[in-house]
Amino acid sequence: MKKKTGSKTLVTLTTTALALSLLAGCGGNNSNGNKGSAGPEGESNSAVKTDGNAAAAADTGIDTSKKVELQFYMLGDAPKDLPVIQDEINKMAQEDLNATVKFNYTSWTDWDQKYKLLLSSGQAIDLIFTADWTQYQSYAKRGAFLAIDDLLPKAAPELQKFVPETMWEDVKVDGKIYTVPATYKEYVTNGFVYREDLRKKYNLPAPTDLASYEAYMDGIAKNEPDLMPMSLNSDVGNNLHYIYTELNKMVGALPYGMGVKYESPTTVYSYWGSDEQKEELKTMKRWADKGFIPKNVLNIKDTMQDPITSGKAASMFGDNPTRYNDMKMKISTTHPDWELAYYPFGKTTGYATPVHPIHNGFAIPKSSKNPERALAFYQKLVLDKRYNQLTQYGIEGKNYTVEDGYYKLVGTSTSNGFTREGMNGWAWRNPEFMLFDKGFDGVKAIFEELDKIQKPDLFLGFAEDYTSYQAEKAALEQVEKQYLFPLEAGLVADVDKGLETFMQKAKQAGLDKIQAEWTKQWNAYTAEKGIK
Amino acid sequence: MRHRKRKTGTVLAIELPIKGAGQLPSETGARTEKKRKKGFLHELVHNRVLFLMLLPTLLFFLVNSYFPMVGVYYAFTQFDFNSGMFDAPFVGLKNFEFLWKSGTLVKLTLNTIGYNLAFILLGNVLAIVCAILLSELRVKWFKKLTQSIMFLPYFVSFVILSVIVYNVFNYDNGFLNTLLAQFGAGPVDVYNKPVVWIFLIIVFYLWKNLGYSMVIYLASITGISDEYYEAAKIDGAHIFQRIWYITVPMLKSTFIVLLLFSLGSIMKGQFDLFYQLIGNNGVLYNTTDILDTYVFRSLKVTFDIGMATAAGLYQSLFGFILIMTVNYIIRKINDDYALF
């Protein structure tokens, strides 16, 4: 009898132990996930470890005696051939820096949530992409990144020299450098994109400003009733409102209905509720009434470019030169009889701002275990031609060839495992090593035109600190979506009354407090940078 | 005979998940033991093997459900990249502010509860009706076919549903307006009529989930012994009486268990459904915005762990209070039906 109980206990104990180990296994997996997946590459390369040390130590002033694996994070989707490229890079990095790199990608789906989680969960990351549209300034301000001022001369002295002093100055947040800016100069300012063949066919005016654009769409609506005059989707804030304000010489895509004109950057006013805004909303109402803006625009989930390339829409209110060129190239192969044309807003407004250095960069998060090595590796990525071209264009001969100095993709974009800039390496572009597609000459022509009227970007260097009005900000964003978006899409019958409701709700959410605080910060910024 | 045996098989398989969740009573059982302090230690020693067997389950819940609850503390702190959870500055209820700042908290709460009540009540009642109708069907292939057809929408993802809905209702070339034009009627702008969406959302929810809950009830019905029906038949009860006096009362316990489970998550709306169908269309928010979509939209732009936790805590607390109250009421009325 006694023996029986004993064996029972044993069974129970074993079961418990098993269950426990299962639980432990689950927990362990989570924290070690990175290490586990990184294993094989590290092993295969450990042979060259010793002689790599000496070279690295001579190259940079950092301690490379311990072999490390760097975690590299980029947005978007990884190219198919990434493992091959990564192996190649690691062979070199092992030798130069006694380090290997794991390139990680977030995919474009919900990238913003993933990005936030990567930074706030405390996961060990050594290098991460930064941009104005990933909220670099506010993350830097809140301490998500490591200040690299002191690290630069030690770990990446050449990179420090390579990037112009003014750019280092521009990316500073509260007087510290948190990101390595890209030095490639481009324009991401908008311009009208329209079907030139249809314009010729019906003898319509070429869009050069708001009035002529409207006239162009009038003509399209009259002559091609089945065609959408303009391509739109539910993001009316970015695709109607901010393009409208860019055309109206706002200093940038300002939040909370703030208004700052490029000519007078120190004068801050409330755009919301102003006559200027009423004018915008009435224009949109008119466009909606004329059928330019679809009635269900807020439920459309297409991309902006697809309707153009597939011939469903005749124009786009605004897009940047590079994307316009992509559409043009696509159309030239699928519908050679169509013709796409572009008119940059710079020619209307009289100035164009090249991208601010903050627009593309790489930062070292606070959670990094090897900041020195990470920076040294990033220097290699930018300044070493082998590293740079390998990660931008893939393997020469296999992924691309160079013809008359032009980049040429081998095969098609679907068959090739690494297309041009397949790793989304916008941030480590090095103008000296860059290869361009022949079709890119069109973009270069636009850039040259804009170069003549270029003026510096005043807005992006501004790092907003919203900790004191975070609750109001979240509440206001809701009000905006619920009451302002329908107005901006011309869906509300009575514009004046709709605007009144919106303003009342916005004030309730704390608009005044936000605007006052933002104005204070903006004034401090313009004073600090000497903007007049 | 063979026929009946197969039926009970299905019943077992489907009732299993409900039974699994019914582990709660055993835990409360342990609590009442504790009250009788003297006896507990004795009980522990006496039934040590049984307690040991309970240990894995206990650990499972501790590790997966109770320890993570510490994270609730985030709701009261200002998130900071430089400090850990417990040395982050304490800010009291500041993180909850954004919920009522826009003055929509009441509306959101009411919307969430309203929709969920409609889902729960209509869903269950319709499921019971359909289950009874189906169980009375004698043509087997027809029964199976109907059941499958009703179950099928359950596998349609909300993303696909949103595309279907858009193609039916969009103003310019939707199915509905094309049809109306055929009959010479003017087009209807459905996406600009907030009230219509109350019905549409409920309809689509039912369309998608009816088949699933119906199967649960169908399983319960097949579990009712045929003897009752035979006896009733002999006593001269006609079919409606048999349904009303036998089937319906027998389904009561299943109904109550399902009701209690769904009440616990009454504040957690069907996020996918609302988000996919309504998305960015602010015109419809007054009648279709629920807590989940509101929180998602707020935090998508300004992500803050503190505020996200605060919103989650509000939802959970509300659900907790609700389920305790309802369970209490049910226990007062009929002890057998209460969860614990």
XYZ file of N, CA, C and O in Angstrom, chain A residues 5 8-9 12-13 15-16 19-20 23 110 112-113 116-117 119-121 135 138-139 142-145 234-235 256 293-301 366 466-479 481-483 485-486 491-492 505 508-510 513, chain B residues 48-49 52-53 55-56 59-60 63-64 78-82 94-95 97-98 101-104 107 159 162-163 166 169-172 189-192 197 275-286 289 293-305 307:
512
model
N 1.576 4.446 -2.895
C 1.490 5.908 -2.752
C 2.789 6.544 -3.216
O 2.803 7.571 -3.860
N 3.027 6.803 -6.818
C 2.086 7.834 -7.283
C 2.715 9.215 -7.154
O 2.667 10.049 -8.051
N 3.327 9.420 -5.966
C 3.966 10.708 -5.726
C 5.029 10.966 -6.776
O 5.162 12.066 -7.299
N 3.543 12.044 -9.941
C 3.093 13.431 -9.851
C 4.272 14.382 -9.932
O 4.230 15.396 -10.627
N 5.297 14.008 -9.177
C 6.475 14.865 -9.157
C 7.063 15.027 -10.546
O 7.394 16.117 -10.976
N 5.560 14.654 -13.354
C 4.661 15.480 -14.162
C 4.899 16.957 -13.882
O 5.018 17.783 -14.778
N 4.978 17.257 -12.579
C 5.191 18.643 -12.193
C 6.487 19.169 -12.775
O 6.543 20.256 -13.348
N 6.136 19.762 -16.387
C 5.337 20.963 -16.658
C 6.164 22.210 -16.391
O 6.139 23.175 -17.146
N 6.924 22.138 -15.299
C 7.748 23.290 -14.938
C 8.797 23.581 -15.995
O 8.991 24.712 -16.403
N 7.380 25.282 -18.822
C 7.185 26.708 -18.576
C 8.502 27.460 -18.669
O 8.595 28.504 -19.298
N 2.300 47.633 -39.803
C 2.376 48.117 -38.422
C 3.791 48.448 -37.989
O 4.162 48.238 -36.840
N 5.106 51.169 -37.362
C 5.209 52.200 -36.326
C 5.051 51.622 -34.922
O 5.763 51.994 -34.004
N 4.100 50.664 -34.798
C 3.943 50.030 -33.487
C 5.190 49.235 -33.122
O 5.664 49.281 -32.000
N 8.051 51.418 -32.040
C 7.881 51.912 -30.683
C 8.204 50.834 -29.663
O 8.842 51.075 -28.646
N 7.740 49.631 -29.967
C 7.989 48.535 -29.038
C 9.472 48.210 -28.956
O 9.995 47.931 -27.884
N 11.925 50.113 -29.214
C 12.633 51.094 -28.406
C 12.217 51.071 -26.944
O 13.027 51.300 -26.062
N 10.957 50.778 -26.686
C 10.515 50.896 -25.298
C 10.591 49.595 -24.521
O 10.507 49.600 -23.305
N 10.771 48.451 -25.212
C 10.789 47.192 -24.465
C 12.156 46.913 -23.856
O 12.316 45.971 -23.103
N 9.618 59.908 -35.765
C 9.659 60.729 -34.544
C 11.029 60.745 -33.899
O 11.163 60.650 -32.687
N 11.494 63.464 -31.074
C 10.851 63.297 -29.776
C 11.431 62.093 -29.024
O 11.557 62.115 -27.806
N 11.830 61.044 -29.760
C 12.477 59.912 -29.081
C 13.808 60.346 -28.487
O 14.167 59.968 -27.378
N 13.306 62.259 -25.418
C 12.870 61.471 -24.268
C 13.901 60.429 -23.844
O 13.648 59.589 -23.008
N 15.058 60.462 -24.475
C 16.136 59.614 -23.987
C 16.162 58.196 -24.514
O 16.687 57.297 -23.870
N 15.588 57.954 -25.697
C 15.590 56.599 -26.230
C 16.937 56.248 -26.869
O 17.293 55.078 -26.962
N 17.672 57.262 -27.304
C 18.940 56.998 -27.991
C 20.133 57.453 -27.152
O 20.012 58.267 -26.248
N -7.927 57.204 -47.675
C -8.513 57.687 -46.419
C -7.595 58.644 -45.658
O -8.032 59.338 -44.764
N -6.317 58.663 -45.988
C -5.408 59.549 -45.269
C -5.490 60.969 -45.826
O -4.532 61.490 -46.389
N -1.339 70.144 -34.657
C -2.264 70.915 -33.800
C -2.779 72.201 -34.432
O -3.066 73.178 -33.740
N -13.300 64.582 -55.289
C -13.050 63.758 -54.100
C -14.195 62.754 -53.976
O -15.342 63.160 -53.874
N -13.898 61.470 -54.018
C -14.974 60.480 -53.932
C -15.728 60.614 -52.602
O -15.126 60.960 -51.586
N -17.020 60.328 -52.644
C -17.831 60.462 -51.434
C -17.347 59.570 -50.301
O -17.470 59.893 -49.139
N -16.819 58.400 -50.637
C -16.400 57.468 -49.590
C -14.893 57.476 -49.398
O -14.299 56.481 -49.030
N -14.295 58.625 -49.638
C -12.833 58.711 -49.593
C -12.265 58.195 -48.272
O -11.214 57.560 -48.250
N -13.000 58.388 -47.178
C -12.483 57.975 -45.875
C -12.448 56.460 -45.697
O -11.912 55.953 -44.729
N -13.045 55.742 -46.628
C -13.009 54.288 -46.525
C -12.150 53.626 -47.600
O -12.120 52.409 -47.712
N -11.464 54.443 -48.394
C -10.612 53.878 -49.434
C -9.264 53.484 -48.843
O -8.636 54.271 -48.143
N -8.833 52.254 -49.124
C -7.590 51.789 -48.517
C -6.475 51.574 -49.543
O -5.434 51.031 -49.213
N 19.543 53.316 -26.435
C 20.082 53.205 -25.073
C 20.370 51.767 -24.689
O 21.259 51.477 -23.916
N 6.348 66.762 -25.870
C 4.921 66.832 -25.533
C 4.568 66.187 -24.196
O 3.416 65.887 -23.932
N 5.566 65.951 -23.349
C 5.250 65.282 -22.082
C 4.225 66.059 -21.266
O 3.383 65.469 -20.617
N 4.279 67.398 -21.339
C 3.386 68.163 -20.476
C 1.957 68.204 -21.008
O 1.041 68.564 -20.288
N 1.767 67.840 -22.285
C 0.382 67.848 -22.785
C 0.038 66.559 -23.534
O -0.693 66.574 -24.507
N 0.573 65.470 -23.041
C 0.373 64.194 -23.715
C -1.100 63.783 -23.772
O -1.593 63.343 -24.808
N -1.788 63.938 -22.648
C -3.201 63.537 -22.608
C -4.015 64.381 -23.574
O -4.839 63.872 -24.330
N -3.741 65.682 -23.576
C -4.479 66.589 -24.466
C -4.196 66.234 -25.921
O -5.088 66.248 -26.759
N -2.931 65.911 -26.199
C -2.531 65.577 -27.557
C -3.299 64.352 -28.064
O -3.838 64.350 -29.169
N -3.358 63.308 -27.219
C -4.060 62.096 -27.615
C -5.537 62.380 -27.852
O -6.136 61.879 -28.805
N -6.115 63.185 -26.962
C -7.537 63.503 -27.107
C -7.779 64.322 -28.363
O -8.730 64.108 -29.105
N -6.873 65.262 -28.628
C -7.040 66.145 -29.777
C -6.962 65.366 -31.095
O -7.715 65.634 -32.030
N -6.073 64.397 -31.123
C -5.935 63.618 -32.351
C -7.256 62.930 -32.723
O -7.598 62.770 -33.887
N -7.982 62.520 -31.692
C -9.283 61.888 -31.925
C -10.271 62.873 -32.524
O -10.974 62.578 -33.467
N -10.311 64.045 -31.889
C -11.244 65.075 -32.337
C -10.946 65.424 -33.791
O -11.839 65.580 -34.609
N -9.603 63.576 -36.091
C -10.026 62.529 -37.007
C -11.541 62.532 -37.182
O -12.049 62.330 -38.271
N -12.228 62.753 -36.076
C -13.680 62.663 -36.144
C -14.326 63.887 -36.789
O -15.269 63.757 -37.554
N -13.804 65.088 -36.477
C -14.506 66.278 -36.948
C -13.789 67.039 -38.055
O -14.422 67.706 -38.854
N -11.250 65.689 -40.318
C -11.032 64.927 -41.555
C -12.217 65.001 -42.521
O -12.025 65.223 -43.708
N -13.443 64.796 -42.028
C -14.577 64.927 -42.952
C -14.639 66.310 -43.595
O -14.996 66.432 -44.765
N -16.640 66.641 -47.058
C -17.826 65.800 -46.896
C -18.935 66.473 -46.100
O -20.055 65.980 -46.048
N -18.609 67.583 -45.434
C -19.600 68.222 -44.576
C -20.323 69.313 -45.372
O -19.685 70.169 -45.987
N -14.998 71.323 -30.072
C -14.538 70.026 -29.547
C -13.029 70.053 -29.294
O -12.543 69.478 -28.326
N -12.259 71.854 -26.189
C -12.618 71.011 -25.064
C -11.500 70.005 -24.775
O -11.231 69.665 -23.634
N -10.864 69.527 -25.828
C -9.799 68.547 -25.654
C -8.500 69.184 -25.175
O -7.539 68.492 -24.873
N -8.474 70.513 -25.133
C -7.270 71.176 -24.606
C -6.403 71.825 -25.666
O -5.193 71.932 -25.505
N -4.177 74.882 -24.576
C -2.996 74.537 -23.792
C -1.883 74.028 -24.721
O -0.738 74.441 -24.612
N -2.166 15.427 0.043
C -0.978 16.043 -0.566
C -0.797 15.669 -2.036
O -0.373 16.478 -2.851
N -1.162 14.455 -2.370
C -0.994 14.029 -3.759
C -1.905 14.843 -4.684
O -1.494 15.330 -5.727
N -0.575 18.261 -4.986
C 0.589 18.256 -5.855
C 0.171 18.243 -7.316
O 0.769 18.890 -8.171
N -0.908 17.513 -7.562
C -1.409 17.460 -8.934
C -1.995 18.798 -9.370
O -2.019 19.139 -10.545
N -0.751 21.587 -8.414
C 0.354 22.543 -8.469
C 0.668 23.084 -9.867
O 0.782 24.303 -10.035
N 0.804 22.221 -10.875
C 1.122 22.750 -12.212
C 0.110 23.783 -12.694
O 0.477 24.829 -13.205
N 0.591 26.940 -10.789
C 1.789 27.637 -11.271
C 1.522 28.294 -12.613
O 1.916 29.430 -12.857
N 0.820 27.560 -13.459
C 0.512 28.081 -14.783
C -0.208 29.426 -14.680
O 0.163 30.400 -15.311
N 2.129 32.173 -13.113
C 3.149 32.706 -14.013
C 2.529 33.494 -15.164
O 2.976 34.571 -15.509
N 1.457 32.943 -15.714
C 0.907 33.568 -16.917
C -0.142 34.629 -16.656
O -0.359 35.497 -17.487
N 5.007 57.668 -15.411
C 5.386 58.344 -16.641
C 6.478 57.507 -17.280
O 7.558 57.350 -16.716
N 6.203 56.960 -18.468
C 7.192 56.075 -19.061
C 8.461 56.829 -19.431
O 8.426 57.940 -19.924
N 9.575 56.198 -19.146
C 10.860 56.853 -19.348
C 11.851 55.815 -19.874
O 11.924 54.703 -19.361
N 12.595 56.188 -20.894
C 13.539 55.234 -21.470
C 14.720 54.953 -20.544
O 15.395 53.951 -20.664
N 14.979 55.875 -19.642
C 16.185 55.761 -18.834
C 16.009 54.977 -17.553
O 16.969 54.565 -16.930
N -2.835 60.509 -14.026
C -2.618 61.366 -15.191
C -2.764 60.591 -16.506
O -3.249 61.127 -17.500
N -2.360 59.323 -16.480
C -2.429 58.526 -17.703
C -3.864 58.245 -18.141
O -4.109 57.889 -19.282
N -6.170 60.434 -18.012
C -6.782 61.686 -18.437
C -7.257 61.688 -19.885
O -8.321 62.178 -20.191
N -6.424 61.103 -20.769
C -6.756 61.217 -22.186
C -8.081 60.539 -22.510
O -8.710 60.842 -23.497
N -10.556 63.392 -21.509
C -10.221 64.741 -21.972
C -11.107 65.192 -23.139
O -11.544 66.315 -23.200
N -11.342 64.294 -24.060
C -12.129 64.691 -25.221
C -13.627 64.618 -24.937
O -14.435 64.875 -25.805
N -13.978 64.259 -23.710
C -15.385 64.208 -23.336
C -16.148 63.068 -23.963
O -17.366 63.106 -24.085
N -15.417 62.035 -24.380
C -16.114 60.965 -25.082
C -16.155 59.668 -24.283
O -16.686 58.676 -24.755
N -19.623 58.260 -23.855
C -20.155 57.797 -25.133
C -19.496 56.478 -25.543
O -20.161 55.540 -25.962
N -10.925 41.493 -42.491
C -10.321 42.292 -43.559
C -11.081 42.059 -44.862
O -11.431 42.994 -45.582
N -14.478 43.590 -44.758
C -14.497 45.038 -44.998
C -14.478 45.343 -46.494
O -15.108 46.291 -46.948
N -13.743 44.526 -47.250
C -13.712 44.729 -48.699
C -15.085 44.448 -49.299
O -15.592 45.201 -50.128
N -17.414 47.245 -48.383
C -17.132 48.458 -49.156
C -17.680 48.339 -50.573
O -18.247 49.277 -51.115
N -21.525 48.819 -50.415
C -22.119 50.084 -49.994
C -21.456 51.340 -50.529
O -21.916 52.428 -50.249
N -20.343 51.237 -51.257
C -19.719 52.504 -51.619
C -20.576 53.270 -52.617
O -21.327 52.715 -53.407
N -20.453 54.575 -52.517
C -21.409 55.457 -53.173
C -21.333 55.394 -54.691
O -22.338 55.324 -55.375
N -20.126 55.406 -55.216
C -19.974 55.595 -56.659
C -20.277 54.367 -57.494
O -20.957 54.443 -58.495
N -25.990 57.276 -49.734
C -24.627 57.369 -49.247
C -24.538 56.734 -47.862
O -24.621 57.397 -46.844
N -24.376 55.433 -47.859
C -24.407 54.685 -46.596
C -23.270 55.098 -45.671
O -23.439 55.202 -44.464
N -22.092 55.368 -46.258
C -20.935 55.707 -45.435
C -21.029 57.091 -44.803
O -20.099 57.565 -44.179
N -22.147 57.760 -45.020
C -22.320 59.077 -44.416
C -23.515 59.079 -43.470
O -23.998 60.111 -43.063
N -25.202 52.318 -39.432
C -24.102 51.416 -39.088
C -24.330 50.656 -37.803
O -23.732 49.605 -37.596
N -12.806 48.127 -36.460
C -11.663 48.781 -37.086
C -11.677 48.578 -38.590
O -11.420 49.495 -39.356
N -12.007 47.388 -39.022
C -11.989 47.112 -40.457
C -13.165 47.773 -41.177
O -13.007 48.298 -42.261
N -14.326 47.717 -40.554
C -15.509 48.241 -41.232
C -15.530 49.767 -41.242
O -15.916 50.382 -42.226
N -15.128 50.379 -40.156
C -15.230 51.835 -40.039
C -13.904 52.509 -40.373
O -13.858 53.482 -41.102
N -12.837 51.969 -39.827
C -11.511 52.492 -40.122
C -11.367 53.968 -39.815
O -11.613 54.405 -38.695
N -11.000 54.742 -40.825
C -10.704 56.153 -40.623
C -11.904 57.062 -40.801
O -11.760 58.267 -40.814
N -13.067 56.502 -40.994
C -14.214 57.337 -41.322
C -14.793 58.026 -40.084
O -15.700 57.515 -39.432
N -14.268 59.205 -39.784
C -14.685 59.939 -38.598
C -16.156 60.314 -38.580
O -16.734 60.535 -37.529
N -16.770 60.354 -39.748
C -18.182 60.718 -39.837
C -19.033 59.748 -39.011
O -20.052 60.112 -38.453
N -18.579 58.511 -38.940
C -19.399 57.492 -38.295
C -19.052 57.272 -36.828
O -19.674 56.470 -36.151
N -18.047 57.975 -36.328
C -17.549 57.654 -34.987
C -18.573 57.808 -33.877
O -18.527 57.085 -32.893
N -19.504 58.770 -34.033
C -20.435 58.974 -32.936
C -21.209 57.731 -32.570
O -21.509 57.484 -31.417
N -17.904 54.236 -32.522
C -16.603 54.194 -31.869
C -16.714 53.450 -30.555
O -17.585 53.735 -29.741
N -11.199 50.779 -30.360
C -10.772 51.524 -31.543
C -10.263 52.905 -31.129
O -9.300 53.399 -31.684
N -10.903 53.480 -30.138
C -10.481 54.799 -29.676
C -9.062 54.739 -29.117
O -8.194 55.525 -29.482
N -8.848 53.761 -28.257
C -7.523 53.626 -27.643
C -6.482 53.334 -28.713
O -5.402 53.917 -28.727
N -6.839 52.464 -29.626
C -5.889 52.118 -30.687
C -5.491 53.359 -31.478
O -4.319 53.598 -31.726
N -6.481 54.148 -31.852
C -6.177 55.333 -32.653
C -5.342 56.350 -31.874
O -4.421 56.945 -32.402
N -5.684 56.510 -30.591
C -4.929 57.480 -29.789
C -3.480 57.065 -29.687
O -2.579 57.871 -29.802
N -3.270 55.784 -29.432
C -1.919 55.364 -29.105
C -1.119 54.997 -30.335
O 0.078 54.808 -30.269
N -1.801 54.922 -31.470
C -1.075 54.650 -32.697
C -0.187 55.847 -33.017
O 0.914 55.708 -33.512
N -0.675 57.012 -32.712
C 0.088 58.219 -32.998
C 1.073 58.524 -31.874
O 2.256 58.695 -32.088
N 0.545 58.602 -30.661
C 1.443 58.827 -29.535
C 1.489 57.559 -28.716
O 0.643 57.343 -27.866
N 2.491 56.769 -28.968
C 2.556 55.523 -28.226
C 3.129 55.793 -26.857
O 4.185 56.385 -26.711
N 2.413 55.348 -25.857
C 2.905 55.522 -24.513
C 2.445 54.338 -23.686
O 1.251 54.082 -23.581
N 3.404 53.633 -23.117
C 3.057 52.429 -22.376
C 2.128 52.745 -21.224
O 1.167 52.037 -20.951
N -0.146 55.130 -20.897
C -1.517 55.393 -21.313
C -2.201 54.130 -21.825
O -3.382 53.897 -21.584
